[in-house]
């Protein structure tokens, strides 16, 4: 009498579905990597060209040289543009953080008619084309006499940063357990005390990430700046003006520094975002 032994492992349909799932994962990963490589191709070209010893733009570079970086840092106009960009981005991102932070709290915790419409209004600068926002700011600032002033430029860049702050902090506040706020009120804390000593410390990673997004947005902006800046010159605006006149190889050095700075700040913002999701005070899942 022959006794048949049961076959080990998964049944044939299960093994087939598992193989199909692995194949789908490989295809999705391959497409994602291909898209990422395609998007990074300009970066892979610009960075080596910034270290070229040639007097014109050539790829691949003929030799290694730091001449274009030295030219940038020895040019007073580039240094002034960098100073303006850093100061403008720091001030506008801080102002956007304050205004957007209070707006995000009111929208998230408030119960009033038209809350969704108000939130859409805060996010609208992300949807409307930049040139439309630039034209609107041009006429609005001209009406109040701030066109071409640093104050008007600061207002314009703050307007660009607020939507990012509202989006990021709305998610963070919504994920923060409201019962912790209620306990603080029960113990006699005022709203300002609760906000300063309970909410803000728990949301610091998200607050920092929101500030970074607003900072990078302001630093890289060129369309709105061109319309309302007047004689004030930021790094992106000067790059645009240089490209209009001639293709100067020093542009590649500036572009490389902007790429490295933006990627570093975005990586820091992503790390802060992951840390905020693991932080204390998260709303309990049912």
Coordinates of N, CA and C in Angstrom, one line a residue, residues 120-229:
X120 N -9.6 76.4 1.8 CA -9.3 76.5 0.4 C -8.7 77.8 0.0
X121 N -9.2 78.9 0.6 CA -8.6 80.2 0.3 C -7.2 80.3 0.7
X122 N -6.8 79.7 1.8 CA -5.4 79.7 2.3 C -4.5 78.9 1.3
X123 N -5.1 77.8 0.7 CA -4.3 76.9 -0.1 C -4.3 77.4 -1.6
X124 N -5.1 78.4 -1.9 CA -5.3 78.8 -3.3 C -4.0 79.3 -4.0
X125 N -3.0 79.9 -3.3 CA -1.8 80.3 -4.0 C -1.0 79.1 -4.5
X126 N -1.2 77.9 -4.0 CA -0.6 76.7 -4.6 C -1.2 76.3 -5.9
X127 N -2.5 76.7 -6.1 CA -3.2 76.2 -7.3 C -3.1 77.3 -8.4
X128 N -3.3 78.5 -8.0 CA -3.3 79.6 -9.0 C -1.9 79.7 -9.6
X129 N -1.7 79.9 -10.9 CA -0.4 80.1 -11.5 C 0.3 81.3 -10.9
X130 N 1.7 81.1 -10.9 CA 2.5 82.2 -10.2 C 2.4 83.5 -10.9
X131 N 2.2 83.5 -12.2 CA 2.2 84.8 -12.9 C 0.9 85.5 -12.6
X132 N -0.2 84.8 -12.3 CA -1.5 85.4 -11.9 C -1.3 86.0 -10.6
X133 N -0.7 85.3 -9.6 CA -0.5 85.9 -8.3 C 0.4 87.1 -8.4
X134 N 1.4 87.0 -9.3 CA 2.4 88.1 -9.4 C 1.7 89.4 -9.9
X135 N 0.8 89.2 -10.9 CA 0.1 90.4 -11.5 C -0.8 91.0 -10.4
X136 N -1.5 90.1 -9.6 CA -2.4 90.6 -8.6 C -1.6 91.3 -7.5
X137 N -0.5 90.8 -7.1 CA 0.3 91.5 -6.1 C 0.9 92.8 -6.7
X138 N 1.2 92.8 -8.0 CA 1.7 94.1 -8.6 C 0.7 95.2 -8.4
X139 N -0.5 95.0 -8.8 CA -1.5 96.0 -8.7 C -1.9 96.3 -7.2
X140 N -2.0 95.3 -6.4 CA -2.3 95.5 -5.0 C -1.2 96.3 -4.3
X141 N 0.0 96.0 -4.5 CA 1.1 96.7 -3.8 C 1.3 98.1 -4.4
X142 N 1.0 98.3 -5.7 CA 1.0 99.6 -6.3 C -0.1 100.5 -5.6
X143 N -1.2 100.0 -5.3 CA -2.3 100.8 -4.7 C -1.9 101.3 -3.3
X144 N -1.2 100.5 -2.6 CA -0.8 100.9 -1.2 C 0.6 101.5 -1.1
X145 N 1.2 101.7 -2.2 CA 2.5 102.3 -2.3 C 3.7 101.5 -1.8
X146 N 3.6 100.1 -1.9 CA 4.7 99.3 -1.5 C 5.3 98.6 -2.6
X147 N 5.0 98.9 -3.8 CA 5.5 98.2 -5.0 C 7.0 98.6 -5.1
X148 N 7.9 97.6 -5.3 CA 9.3 97.9 -5.4 C 10.0 98.1 -4.1
X149 N 9.3 98.0 -2.9 CA 9.9 98.1 -1.6 C 10.2 96.7 -1.0
X150 N 11.1 96.7 -0.1 CA 11.4 95.4 0.6 C 10.2 94.9 1.4
X151 N 9.4 95.8 2.0 CA 8.2 95.4 2.7 C 7.2 94.8 1.8
X152 N 7.0 95.3 0.6 CA 6.1 94.7 -0.3 C 6.6 93.3 -0.8
X153 N 7.9 93.2 -1.0 CA 8.5 91.9 -1.4 C 8.4 90.9 -0.2
X154 N 8.5 91.4 1.0 CA 8.3 90.5 2.2 C 6.9 90.0 2.2
X155 N 5.9 90.9 2.0 CA 4.5 90.5 2.0 C 4.2 89.4 0.9
X156 N 4.8 89.6 -0.3 CA 4.5 88.7 -1.4 C 5.1 87.3 -1.1
X157 N 6.3 87.3 -0.5 CA 6.9 86.0 -0.2 C 6.2 85.3 1.0
X158 N 5.7 86.1 1.9 CA 4.9 85.5 3.0 C 3.7 84.9 2.5
X159 N 3.0 85.5 1.5 CA 1.8 84.9 0.9 C 2.2 83.6 0.3
X160 N 3.3 83.4 -0.2 CA 3.7 82.1 -0.8 C 4.0 81.0 0.2
X161 N 4.5 81.4 1.4 CA 4.8 80.5 2.4 C 3.7 80.0 3.3
X162 N 2.7 80.8 3.4 CA 1.5 80.5 4.3 C 0.8 79.2 3.9
X163 N 0.5 78.9 2.6 CA -0.1 77.7 2.3 C 0.6 76.4 2.8
X164 N 1.9 76.4 2.7 CA 2.7 75.3 3.1 C 2.6 75.1 4.6
X165 N 2.6 76.2 5.3 CA 2.5 76.2 6.8 C 1.2 75.6 7.2
X166 N 0.1 76.2 6.6 CA -1.2 75.7 6.9 C -1.4 74.2 6.6
X167 N -1.0 73.8 5.5 CA -1.1 72.4 5.2 C -0.4 71.4 6.2
X168 N 0.9 71.8 6.4 CA 1.7 70.9 7.3 C 1.2 70.9 8.7
X169 N 0.9 72.1 9.3 CA 0.5 72.2 10.7 C -0.9 71.8 10.9
X170 N -1.8 71.9 9.9 CA -3.1 71.4 10.0 C -3.1 69.9 10.2
X171 N -2.3 69.2 9.5 CA -2.1 67.7 9.6 C -1.6 67.4 11.0
X172 N -0.6 68.2 11.4 CA 0.1 67.9 12.7 C -0.9 68.2 13.9
X173 N -1.6 69.3 13.8 CA -2.6 69.6 14.9 C -3.7 68.6 14.9
X174 N -4.2 68.2 13.7 CA -5.2 67.2 13.7 C -4.8 65.8 14.3
X175 N -3.5 65.5 14.2 CA -3.0 64.3 14.7 C -2.7 64.4 16.2
X176 N -2.6 65.6 16.8 CA -2.3 65.8 18.2 C -3.6 65.5 19.0
X177 N -3.5 64.7 20.0 CA -4.6 64.3 20.9 C -5.2 65.6 21.6
X178 N -6.5 65.9 21.2 CA -7.1 67.1 21.8 C -7.3 67.0 23.3
X179 N -7.4 65.7 23.8 CA -7.6 65.5 25.2 C -6.5 66.1 26.0
X180 N -5.3 66.1 25.5 CA -4.1 66.7 26.2 C -4.4 68.2 26.4
X181 N -4.9 68.9 25.4 CA -5.2 70.3 25.5 C -6.3 70.5 26.5
X182 N -7.3 69.6 26.5 CA -8.4 69.7 27.4 C -8.0 69.5 28.9
X183 N -7.0 68.6 29.1 CA -6.5 68.5 30.4 C -5.8 69.7 30.9
X184 N -5.0 70.4 30.0 CA -4.4 71.6 30.4 C -5.4 72.7 30.8
X185 N -6.5 72.8 30.0 CA -7.5 73.7 30.4 C -8.1 73.4 31.7
X186 N -8.3 72.1 32.0 CA -8.9 71.7 33.2 C -8.1 72.0 34.4
X187 N -6.7 72.0 34.2 CA -5.8 72.3 35.3 C -5.6 73.8 35.5
X188 N -6.4 74.6 34.7 CA -6.3 76.1 34.9 C -5.5 76.8 33.9
X189 N -4.9 76.2 32.9 CA -4.1 76.9 32.0 C -4.9 77.8 31.0
X190 N -4.4 78.9 30.7 CA -5.1 79.8 29.7 C -4.8 79.2 28.3
X191 N -5.5 79.7 27.3 CA -5.3 79.2 26.0 C -3.8 79.5 25.5
X192 N -3.3 80.7 25.8 CA -2.0 81.0 25.4 C -0.9 80.1 26.1
X193 N -1.2 79.8 27.4 CA -0.3 79.0 28.2 C -0.3 77.6 27.6
X194 N -1.5 77.0 27.3 CA -1.6 75.7 26.7 C -0.8 75.7 25.3
X195 N -1.0 76.7 24.5 CA -0.4 76.8 23.2 C 1.1 76.8 23.3
X196 N 1.6 77.6 24.3 CA 3.1 77.8 24.4 C 3.7 76.6 25.1
X197 N 3.1 76.0 26.1 CA 3.8 75.0 26.9 C 3.3 73.6 26.6
X198 N 2.3 73.4 25.9 CA 1.8 72.1 25.6 C 1.8 71.8 24.1
X199 N 1.2 72.6 23.3 CA 1.0 72.3 21.9 C 2.3 72.5 21.1
X200 N 2.9 73.7 21.3 CA 4.1 74.0 20.5 C 5.3 73.0 20.8
X201 N 5.6 72.7 22.0 CA 6.7 71.7 22.3 C 6.5 70.4 21.6
X202 N 5.2 69.9 21.6 CA 4.9 68.6 21.0 C 4.9 68.6 19.4
X203 N 4.8 69.8 18.9 CA 4.7 70.0 17.4 C 6.0 70.6 16.8
X204 N 7.0 70.6 17.6 CA 8.3 71.3 17.1 C 8.8 70.7 15.8
X205 N 8.9 69.4 15.7 CA 9.4 68.9 14.4 C 8.5 69.3 13.2
X206 N 7.2 69.3 13.3 CA 6.3 69.8 12.2 C 6.5 71.3 12.0
X207 N 6.6 72.0 13.1 CA 6.8 73.5 13.0 C 8.1 73.8 12.2
X208 N 9.2 73.0 12.6 CA 10.5 73.2 11.9 C 10.3 72.8 10.4
X209 N 9.6 71.7 10.1 CA 9.5 71.3 8.7 C 8.7 72.4 7.9
X210 N 7.6 72.9 8.5 CA 6.8 74.0 7.9 C 7.7 75.2 7.6
X211 N 8.5 75.6 8.5 CA 9.4 76.7 8.3 C 10.4 76.5 7.2
X212 N 10.9 75.3 7.1 CA 11.9 74.9 6.0 C 11.2 75.0 4.7
X213 N 10.0 74.5 4.5 CA 9.3 74.5 3.3 C 9.0 76.0 2.9
X214 N 8.6 76.8 3.8 CA 8.4 78.2 3.5 C 9.7 78.9 3.1
X215 N 10.8 78.6 3.8 CA 12.1 79.2 3.5 C 12.5 78.8 2.1
X216 N 12.5 77.6 1.7 CA 12.9 77.1 0.4 C 12.0 77.7 -0.7
X217 N 10.7 77.8 -0.4 CA 9.8 78.4 -1.4 C 10.2 79.9 -1.7
X218 N 10.5 80.6 -0.6 CA 10.8 82.0 -0.7 C 12.2 82.2 -1.4
X219 N 13.1 81.4 -1.0 CA 14.5 81.5 -1.6 C 14.5 81.2 -3.1
X220 N 13.7 80.3 -3.6 CA 13.7 79.9 -5.0 C 12.8 80.6 -5.9
X221 N 11.9 81.5 -5.3 CA 10.9 82.2 -6.1 C 11.6 83.2 -7.0
X222 N 11.1 83.2 -8.3 CA 11.6 84.2 -9.3 C 10.5 85.0 -10.0
X223 N 9.4 84.4 -10.3 CA 8.3 85.0 -11.0 C 7.7 86.2 -10.3
X224 N 7.3 86.0 -9.1 CA 6.7 87.0 -8.3 C 7.7 88.1 -7.9
X225 N 8.9 87.6 -7.6 CA 10.0 88.6 -7.3 C 10.3 89.5 -8.5
X226 N 10.3 89.0 -9.7 CA 10.5 89.8 -10.8 C 9.5 90.9 -11.0
X227 N 8.2 90.6 -10.7 CA 7.2 91.6 -10.8 C 7.2 92.7 -9.7
X228 N 7.5 92.3 -8.5 CA 7.3 93.3 -7.4 C 8.6 93.8 -6.7
X229 N 9.7 93.2 -7.1 CA 11.0 93.5 -6.3 C 11.5 94.9 -6.6

